[in-house]
Coordinates of N, CA and C in Angstrom, one line a residue:
M1 N 73.9 -180.8 -67.6 CA 74.5 -179.6 -68.5 C 74.7 -178.7 -67.9
D2 N 74.1 -178.5 -67.2 CA 74.0 -176.8 -66.4 C 75.1 -177.0 -65.7
E3 N 76.3 -177.7 -65.1 CA 77.4 -177.6 -64.5 C 78.5 -176.9 -66.0
L4 N 77.9 -178.0 -67.0 CA 79.1 -177.5 -67.7 C 78.3 -176.0 -68.7
Q5 N 77.3 -175.9 -68.7 CA 77.6 -174.5 -69.2 C 77.9 -173.3 -68.3
K6 N 77.6 -173.0 -66.9 CA 78.3 -172.3 -66.2 C 80.2 -171.9 -66.6
F7 N 80.2 -173.5 -66.5 CA 81.8 -173.9 -66.7 C 82.2 -172.9 -68.1
I8 N 81.7 -173.5 -69.2 CA 81.8 -173.2 -70.3 C 81.4 -171.5 -70.9
S9 N 80.6 -170.7 -69.9 CA 80.0 -169.5 -70.5 C 81.3 -168.4 -69.1
N10 N 81.9 -169.3 -68.2 CA 83.3 -168.8 -67.8 C 84.5 -168.2 -68.3
L11 N 84.4 -169.2 -69.4 CA 86.0 -168.8 -69.8 C 86.1 -167.6 -70.5
T12 N 87.5 -167.8 -71.1 CA 87.6 -166.6 -72.4 C 87.8 -167.2 -73.5
D13 N 88.3 -166.2 -74.4 CA 88.6 -167.2 -75.4 C 89.4 -167.9 -75.9
I14 N 90.5 -167.6 -75.6 CA 91.8 -168.3 -75.4 C 91.5 -169.3 -74.3
E15 N 91.1 -169.3 -73.0 CA 90.8 -170.9 -72.8 C 89.8 -171.4 -73.0
L16 N 88.7 -171.0 -74.0 CA 87.7 -172.0 -74.8 C 88.9 -172.6 -75.6
A17 N 89.4 -172.0 -76.3 CA 90.0 -172.5 -77.7 C 91.3 -173.4 -77.2
K18 N 91.8 -173.7 -75.9 CA 92.6 -174.4 -74.9 C 91.6 -175.8 -75.0
F19 N 90.3 -175.7 -73.7 CA 89.4 -176.2 -73.8 C 88.9 -177.4 -74.7
I20 N 88.6 -176.8 -76.3 CA 88.0 -177.5 -77.3 C 89.7 -178.3 -78.1
G21 N 90.6 -177.8 -77.6 CA 91.8 -178.0 -78.2 C 92.0 -179.6 -76.9
Y22 N 92.0 -179.8 -75.9 CA 92.5 -180.7 -75.1 C 91.9 -181.1 -74.8
R23 N 90.5 -180.8 -74.4 CA 89.6 -182.0 -73.9 C 88.1 -182.3 -75.0
I24 N 87.7 -181.5 -76.2 CA 86.8 -181.9 -76.7 C 86.1 -183.4 -77.0
K25 N 87.2 -183.9 -77.5 CA 87.0 -185.0 -78.0 C 86.6 -186.7 -76.9
G26 N 86.6 -185.6 -75.6 CA 86.5 -186.7 -74.5 C 84.9 -186.6 -74.0
F27 N 84.0 -185.4 -74.6 CA 83.1 -185.5 -74.4 C 81.8 -185.7 -75.3
M28 N 80.7 -186.2 -74.8 CA 79.6 -186.9 -75.8 C 79.1 -186.1 -77.0
G29 N 78.9 -186.4 -77.9 CA 78.2 -185.8 -78.4 C 77.3 -184.3 -78.7
S30 N 76.7 -184.8 -78.0 CA 75.3 -183.6 -77.4 C 76.4 -182.2 -76.6
S31 N 77.1 -181.8 -75.5 CA 78.2 -181.6 -74.8 C 79.2 -181.0 -76.3
Q32 N 80.0 -182.1 -76.4 CA 80.7 -181.6 -77.8 C 79.7 -180.8 -78.7
Q33 N 78.6 -180.8 -79.1 CA 78.2 -179.7 -80.0 C 77.6 -178.3 -78.9
F34 N 77.2 -178.8 -77.8 CA 76.8 -177.3 -77.4 C 78.1 -176.0 -76.9
I35 N 79.8 -177.1 -76.8 CA 80.4 -176.2 -76.6 C 81.6 -175.7 -77.8
L36 N 80.7 -176.0 -78.8 CA 81.4 -175.6 -80.2 C 79.9 -174.6 -80.6
D37 N 79.2 -175.1 -80.3 CA 77.8 -173.6 -80.4 C 78.4 -172.7 -79.7
E38 N 78.5 -172.8 -78.4 CA 79.4 -171.6 -77.6 C 80.5 -171.0 -78.4
A39 N 81.4 -171.8 -79.0 CA 82.9 -170.7 -79.4 C 81.9 -169.6 -81.0
R40 N 80.9 -170.5 -81.6 CA 80.8 -169.9 -83.1 C 79.4 -169.2 -82.5
S41 N 78.8 -168.5 -81.2 CA 78.2 -168.0 -80.5 C 79.4 -166.7 -80.1
R42 N 80.3 -166.7 -80.0 CA 81.0 -165.6 -79.6 C 81.7 -165.4 -80.9
G43 N 81.8 -165.9 -82.7 CA 82.5 -165.8 -83.2 C 83.0 -166.5 -84.1
L44 N 83.7 -167.4 -83.1 CA 85.1 -168.4 -83.7 C 84.9 -169.4 -84.1
G45 N 85.4 -169.4 -85.4 CA 85.4 -170.4 -86.2 C 86.8 -171.2 -86.1
F46 N 87.1 -172.0 -86.6 CA 88.0 -173.5 -86.9 C 89.5 -172.4 -86.5
E47 N 89.7 -171.6 -87.6 CA 91.0 -170.9 -88.2 C 91.1 -169.9 -87.0
E48 N 90.4 -169.0 -85.8 CA 90.4 -168.6 -84.5 C 90.6 -169.2 -83.3
I49 N 89.9 -170.3 -83.8 CA 90.3 -171.5 -82.2 C 91.6 -171.7 -82.3
K50 N 92.4 -171.9 -83.5 CA 93.4 -172.6 -83.7 C 94.3 -171.6 -83.6
T51 N 94.0 -171.0 -84.2 CA 95.1 -169.0 -83.7 C 94.7 -169.2 -82.0
L52 N 93.6 -169.1 -81.3 CA 93.8 -168.8 -80.0 C 94.8 -169.9 -79.4
F53 N 94.1 -171.2 -79.9 CA 95.1 -172.2 -78.9 C 96.5 -172.3 -78.5
K54 N 97.7 -171.4 -80.1 CA 98.3 -171.1 -79.7 C 99.2 -170.4 -79.0
N55 N 97.7 -169.1 -78.4 CA 98.3 -168.5 -77.7 C 98.6 -168.9 -75.9
E56 N 99.2 -167.9 -75.5 CA 99.6 -168.0 -74.0 C 97.8 -167.6 -73.1
I57 N 98.2 -168.5 -72.0 CA 96.8 -167.9 -71.5 C 97.4 -166.6 -70.2
P58 N 96.9 -165.5 -70.4 CA 97.2 -164.4 -69.7 C 97.6 -165.1 -68.2
Q59 N 99.0 -165.0 -67.5 CA 99.3 -165.3 -66.3 C 98.9 -164.9 -65.1
G60 N 98.1 -164.9 -64.4 CA 97.6 -164.5 -62.9 C 99.0 -163.8 -62.3
S61 N 98.1 -163.3 -61.0 CA 99.2 -162.9 -59.8 C 100.2 -163.9 -59.9
N62 N 99.6 -165.3 -59.1 CA 100.8 -166.8 -58.6 C 100.7 -167.9 -59.7
M63 N 101.8 -167.4 -60.2 CA 102.6 -168.5 -61.1 C 102.2 -169.6 -60.4
L64 N 102.5 -170.2 -59.0 CA 102.7 -171.2 -58.7 C 101.9 -172.2 -59.1
Y65 N 100.3 -172.0 -58.6 CA 99.2 -172.7 -59.2 C 99.2 -172.3 -60.6
C66 N 99.5 -172.1 -61.9 CA 99.0 -172.2 -63.2 C 99.6 -173.4 -64.1
C67 N 98.9 -173.7 -64.4 CA 99.5 -175.1 -65.4 C 100.3 -175.6 -65.9
P68 N 101.1 -176.3 -65.6 CA 102.9 -176.2 -66.6 C 102.2 -176.5 -68.2
Q69 N 101.3 -177.0 -68.3 CA 101.0 -177.3 -69.9 C 100.1 -176.2 -71.0
C70 N 99.3 -175.5 -70.0 CA 98.1 -175.3 -70.9 C 98.5 -173.2 -70.0
G71 N 98.9 -173.5 -69.1 CA 99.0 -171.7 -68.5 C 97.7 -171.4 -67.4
S72 N 96.6 -172.0 -67.3 CA 95.2 -172.2 -66.9 C 96.2 -172.2 -65.2
D73 N 94.9 -171.4 -64.5 CA 94.9 -171.4 -63.0 C 93.7 -172.2 -62.6
K74 N 92.6 -172.9 -63.5 CA 91.4 -173.4 -63.7 C 92.0 -174.8 -62.7
Y75 N 91.7 -175.4 -61.8 CA 91.9 -176.5 -61.3 C 90.9 -177.3 -60.3
F76 N 90.5 -178.5 -60.1 CA 89.9 -179.2 -59.3 C 90.4 -180.4 -58.8
T77 N 89.8 -180.8 -57.3 CA 90.9 -181.9 -56.9 C 90.1 -182.9 -56.6
E78 N 91.8 -183.7 -57.2 CA 91.1 -185.2 -57.8 C 91.6 -185.8 -56.4
T79 N 90.6 -187.2 -56.6 CA 91.2 -188.1 -55.0 C 91.3 -189.8 -55.8
D80 N 92.7 -189.8 -55.7 CA 93.0 -191.0 -55.8 C 93.3 -192.2 -54.7
Y81 N 93.0 -193.4 -54.9 CA 93.3 -194.2 -53.4 C 94.6 -195.6 -53.6
A82 N 95.2 -195.6 -52.3 CA 96.3 -196.1 -52.8 C 96.4 -197.0 -51.0
Q83 N 96.7 -198.3 -51.7 CA 97.1 -199.5 -50.4 C 98.3 -199.3 -49.7
R84 N 98.3 -199.1 -48.4 CA 99.3 -199.2 -47.9 C 99.7 -200.3 -46.8
Q85 N 101.0 -200.8 -46.7 CA 100.9 -202.3 -45.9 C 101.7 -201.3 -44.6
V86 N 101.5 -202.6 -43.5 CA 102.0 -202.1 -42.5 C 102.3 -203.6 -42.1
R87 N 103.4 -204.6 -41.9 CA 103.5 -205.6 -41.7 C 102.1 -206.7 -42.1
Y88 N 101.3 -207.4 -41.4 CA 100.1 -207.7 -41.5 C 99.0 -207.5 -42.0
I89 N 98.5 -206.0 -42.1 CA 97.3 -205.5 -42.3 C 97.9 -204.5 -43.4
S90 N 97.1 -204.0 -44.2 CA 96.5 -202.7 -45.3 C 95.5 -202.1 -45.2
Y91 N 95.9 -201.0 -45.8 CA 95.0 -200.2 -45.6 C 94.6 -199.1 -46.5
E92 N 93.9 -198.2 -46.5 CA 93.6 -197.4 -47.8 C 93.4 -195.3 -47.6
V93 N 94.9 -195.1 -48.2 CA 95.2 -193.7 -48.3 C 94.3 -192.8 -49.1
A94 N 93.7 -191.6 -48.5 CA 93.2 -190.6 -50.1 C 94.4 -190.1 -50.1
I95 N 94.6 -189.8 -51.5 CA 95.6 -189.1 -51.8 C 95.1 -188.0 -53.1
E96 N 95.0 -186.8 -52.9 CA 94.9 -185.6 -53.6 C 95.7 -184.8 -54.1
S97 N 95.2 -184.5 -55.6 CA 96.1 -183.7 -56.2 C 95.2 -182.3 -56.9
N98 N 96.0 -182.1 -57.7 CA 94.8 -180.8 -59.1 C 95.0 -181.2 -60.3
R99 N 94.1 -181.7 -60.9 CA 93.5 -181.4 -62.1 C 93.5 -180.2 -62.7
C100 N 93.9 -179.9 -63.7 CA 93.7 -178.9 -64.3 C 91.9 -178.7 -65.8
R101 N 91.6 -177.6 -64.8 CA 89.7 -177.6 -65.7 C 90.0 -177.6 -67.4
I102 N 90.9 -177.3 -67.7 CA 91.3 -176.7 -68.8 C 91.7 -177.6 -69.8
C103 N 92.6 -178.2 -69.7 CA 93.3 -179.4 -70.2 C 93.5 -180.9 -69.7
G104 N 93.3 -180.4 -68.8 CA 93.2 -182.4 -68.0 C 94.5 -182.8 -67.4
F105 N 95.4 -181.6 -67.4 CA 96.9 -182.3 -66.8 C 96.8 -182.0 -65.6
N106 N 97.5 -183.2 -65.2 CA 98.1 -183.2 -63.3 C 99.2 -183.2 -62.9
P107 N 99.8 -182.3 -62.8 CA 100.9 -181.8 -62.8 C 101.9 -182.4 -61.4
N108 N 100.6 -182.6 -60.2 CA 101.2 -183.8 -59.1 C 101.6 -185.5 -59.5
K109 N 101.2 -185.9 -60.4 CA 101.3 -187.3 -61.3 C 102.5 -187.1 -62.5
N110 N 103.2 -185.7 -62.7 CA 104.2 -185.4 -63.8 C 105.8 -186.0 -63.0
D111 N 106.5 -185.9 -63.7 CA 107.8 -186.0 -63.1 C 108.8 -184.7 -62.4
H112 N 108.1 -183.4 -62.6 CA 108.3 -181.8 -62.4 C 107.9 -181.9 -60.8
K113 N 108.4 -182.4 -60.1 CA 108.2 -182.8 -58.7 C 108.7 -181.5 -57.7
G114 N 108.8 -181.2 -56.8 CA 109.5 -180.9 -55.4 C 109.6 -179.3 -55.5
V115 N 110.5 -178.7 -54.4 CA 110.3 -177.4 -54.3 C 111.6 -176.8 -55.5
I116 N 112.7 -177.6 -56.1 CA 113.7 -177.4 -56.7 C 113.2 -177.0 -57.8
N117 N 112.1 -178.4 -58.2 CA 111.2 -178.4 -59.7 C 110.2 -176.7 -59.9
K118 N 109.9 -177.1 -58.5 CA 108.9 -175.6 -58.3 C 109.2 -174.5 -58.8
I119 N 110.8 -174.4 -57.7 CA 111.8 -172.8 -58.9 C 112.1 -172.9 -59.8
K120 N 112.6 -174.0 -60.4 CA 112.5 -173.6 -62.2 C 111.0 -173.5 -62.7
K121 N 110.0 -174.2 -62.9 CA 109.3 -173.6 -63.1 C 109.0 -172.3 -63.5
V122 N 109.1 -171.7 -61.7 CA 108.6 -170.7 -61.9 C 109.5 -169.7 -62.7
L123 N 111.0 -169.6 -63.0 CA 111.8 -169.0 -63.7 C 111.5 -169.5 -65.4
G124 N 110.7 -170.7 -65.6 CA 110.7 -170.8 -66.7 C 111.5 -172.1 -68.0
F125 N 112.0 -172.8 -66.7 CA 112.7 -173.7 -67.2 C 111.9 -174.9 -67.5
Y126 N 110.9 -175.1 -67.5 CA 109.9 -175.8 -68.0 C 108.9 -175.8 -69.0
R127 N 108.7 -174.1 -69.4 CA 108.2 -173.7 -71.1 C 108.0 -175.0 -71.8
S128 N 109.6 -174.9 -72.2 CA 109.9 -176.0 -73.4 C 109.8 -177.4 -73.8
T129 N 109.5 -177.7 -72.3 CA 108.7 -179.2 -72.0 C 107.2 -179.3 -72.2
R130 N 106.9 -178.5 -72.3 CA 105.5 -179.0 -72.3 C 105.1 -179.9 -73.3
L131 N 103.9 -180.7 -72.8 CA 103.1 -181.8 -73.7 C 103.7 -181.2 -74.8
R132 N 103.3 -181.8 -76.4 CA 103.3 -181.7 -77.6 C 101.1 -181.3 -78.1
P133 N 101.0 -179.7 -77.6 CA 99.4 -180.1 -78.2 C 98.4 -181.0 -78.8
P134 N 97.7 -181.4 -78.8 CA 96.8 -181.9 -80.0 C 96.4 -180.8 -80.9
E135 N 96.3 -181.4 -82.8 CA 96.0 -181.1 -83.2 C 94.0 -181.0 -83.2
I136 N 93.9 -179.2 -83.7 CA 92.3 -179.3 -83.6 C 91.2 -180.0 -84.6
D137 N 90.1 -181.5 -84.5 CA 89.8 -181.4 -86.1 C 89.3 -180.6 -86.4
R138 N 89.2 -180.1 -88.2 CA 89.0 -179.6 -89.0 C 87.5 -180.0 -89.0
R139 N 86.9 -181.4 -88.9 CA 85.3 -182.1 -89.4 C 84.9 -182.1 -87.9
L140 N 84.9 -181.2 -86.7 CA 83.9 -180.6 -85.8 C 83.3 -179.2 -85.9
F141 N 84.2 -178.6 -86.8 CA 83.4 -177.3 -87.2 C 82.6 -177.2 -88.5
S142 N 82.6 -178.8 -88.9 CA 81.6 -178.7 -89.7 C 80.3 -179.1 -89.9

């Protein structure tokens, strides 16, 4: 819980709203309650969270590393393992990719990969093709 506390306390209000909108349902009850208590301590109720969730996260100086779904630049490294076969033997390969800490989106597991698509991303072509954001559940705030 200490890592979660440190992470949540370092989020801006917009990042916290996006975190609640995208990921709160994946947490256990006590962790959900902690996240919602943090929002309440900042004076954020259901309507404020809903409004902030629709806002864009202010982009940093490096747009190539911003999440195409929520706009955050907070990532963690995720490791997947794949089996490779060469003639009569197989071996396991670790494949590392980055997953967004705010919304859980992994751009490397999306169709928008490659140099041309990175250029399109910088120019803003994929902003309209973001995944439809989830609805924030009002019952969490009661």
